[in-house]
């Protein structure tokens, strides 16, 4: 266990004030000269912690410190004494990550269906020279609790929304109406941001409010929307939502539920002038379609009692969106993904993008499964149990837009 002294923090930065100011004029001037504005802010976490990719035996803890630091995570079985802590670091090529602010630390060798407590410890690094490291403040966050996935788990309550376009208050309203405290899994189906051109945007758009409500204990999954492919930081997207395989698309089993997350890319053709020749989504969607073909043949997929697919683009195109030759990227996604999904016993596809809530019954637009288009002012709550998916779509005023019960055992 740690022998050093750590200041317990409440994970909200406080202002440091004049902590370093001395009483004499000389020391006051020296301190005022040497302290940067950043140093005057009390060292702590500026964002997170939030969980990503929690599996049966692994989990990733993501957080950002307010200044450059050396950080790690301590983990123990839920309720166990601190002496049982195991430390996890981010380490690459023999070096522990240090003198950084953004952290993504993978916890491994966990047991399935087990609750764990974790906390973050961090030592501010005021100077990092080849032969001299000067540490500053040391902090410890409160303990948080999470559980690894139970492979024998049956059903779940799932929250899904999309198209918040940076409106964290709207997301918070929808979490409230969907009774998020009783949900076991959270999915953001794309366009949670308008674009990525500032490092803070993912946090202010939806991560910070998720942390405030649930994300230190339950992970959220982000399915990328076309807007998140835009902006000069779009190539940093996956850094915020790290996956062991480095992919943005993927699938996993939440007990007996198979969740498939597709990355549908941009809505227009790669050759469209607005992309300046910098997109490669046609090839990317082809790669995903091949992966999807293999996925639906796996035992993991076939033995799932429920199969839910999440994609930013709907796999049907509403009639008022059908403009000849305009949405070639969206059309390409439908052309490549829908035939595979139609053969794969999908129970429900949840999507976004159009900003207008819509629900397509199976068999209405070439889709062999129901397609829910999640509007920009609503969220879906799926209560999955006893061979049924209860679908409830609620808007920002708390009005129920849709209620349906899908009998998945009769698929
Ligand atoms: Fe979109």
XYZ file of C-alpha atoms and ligand atoms in Angstrom, residues 163 191 226-227 312-313 353, ligand 1:
8
model
C -27.772 13.508 -31.944
C -23.516 12.954 -33.316
C -20.922 11.413 -39.172
C -20.454 14.708 -37.326
C -25.764 6.108 -36.477
C -27.269 5.837 -39.936
C -28.995 10.891 -37.761
Fe -25.766 12.382 -38.302
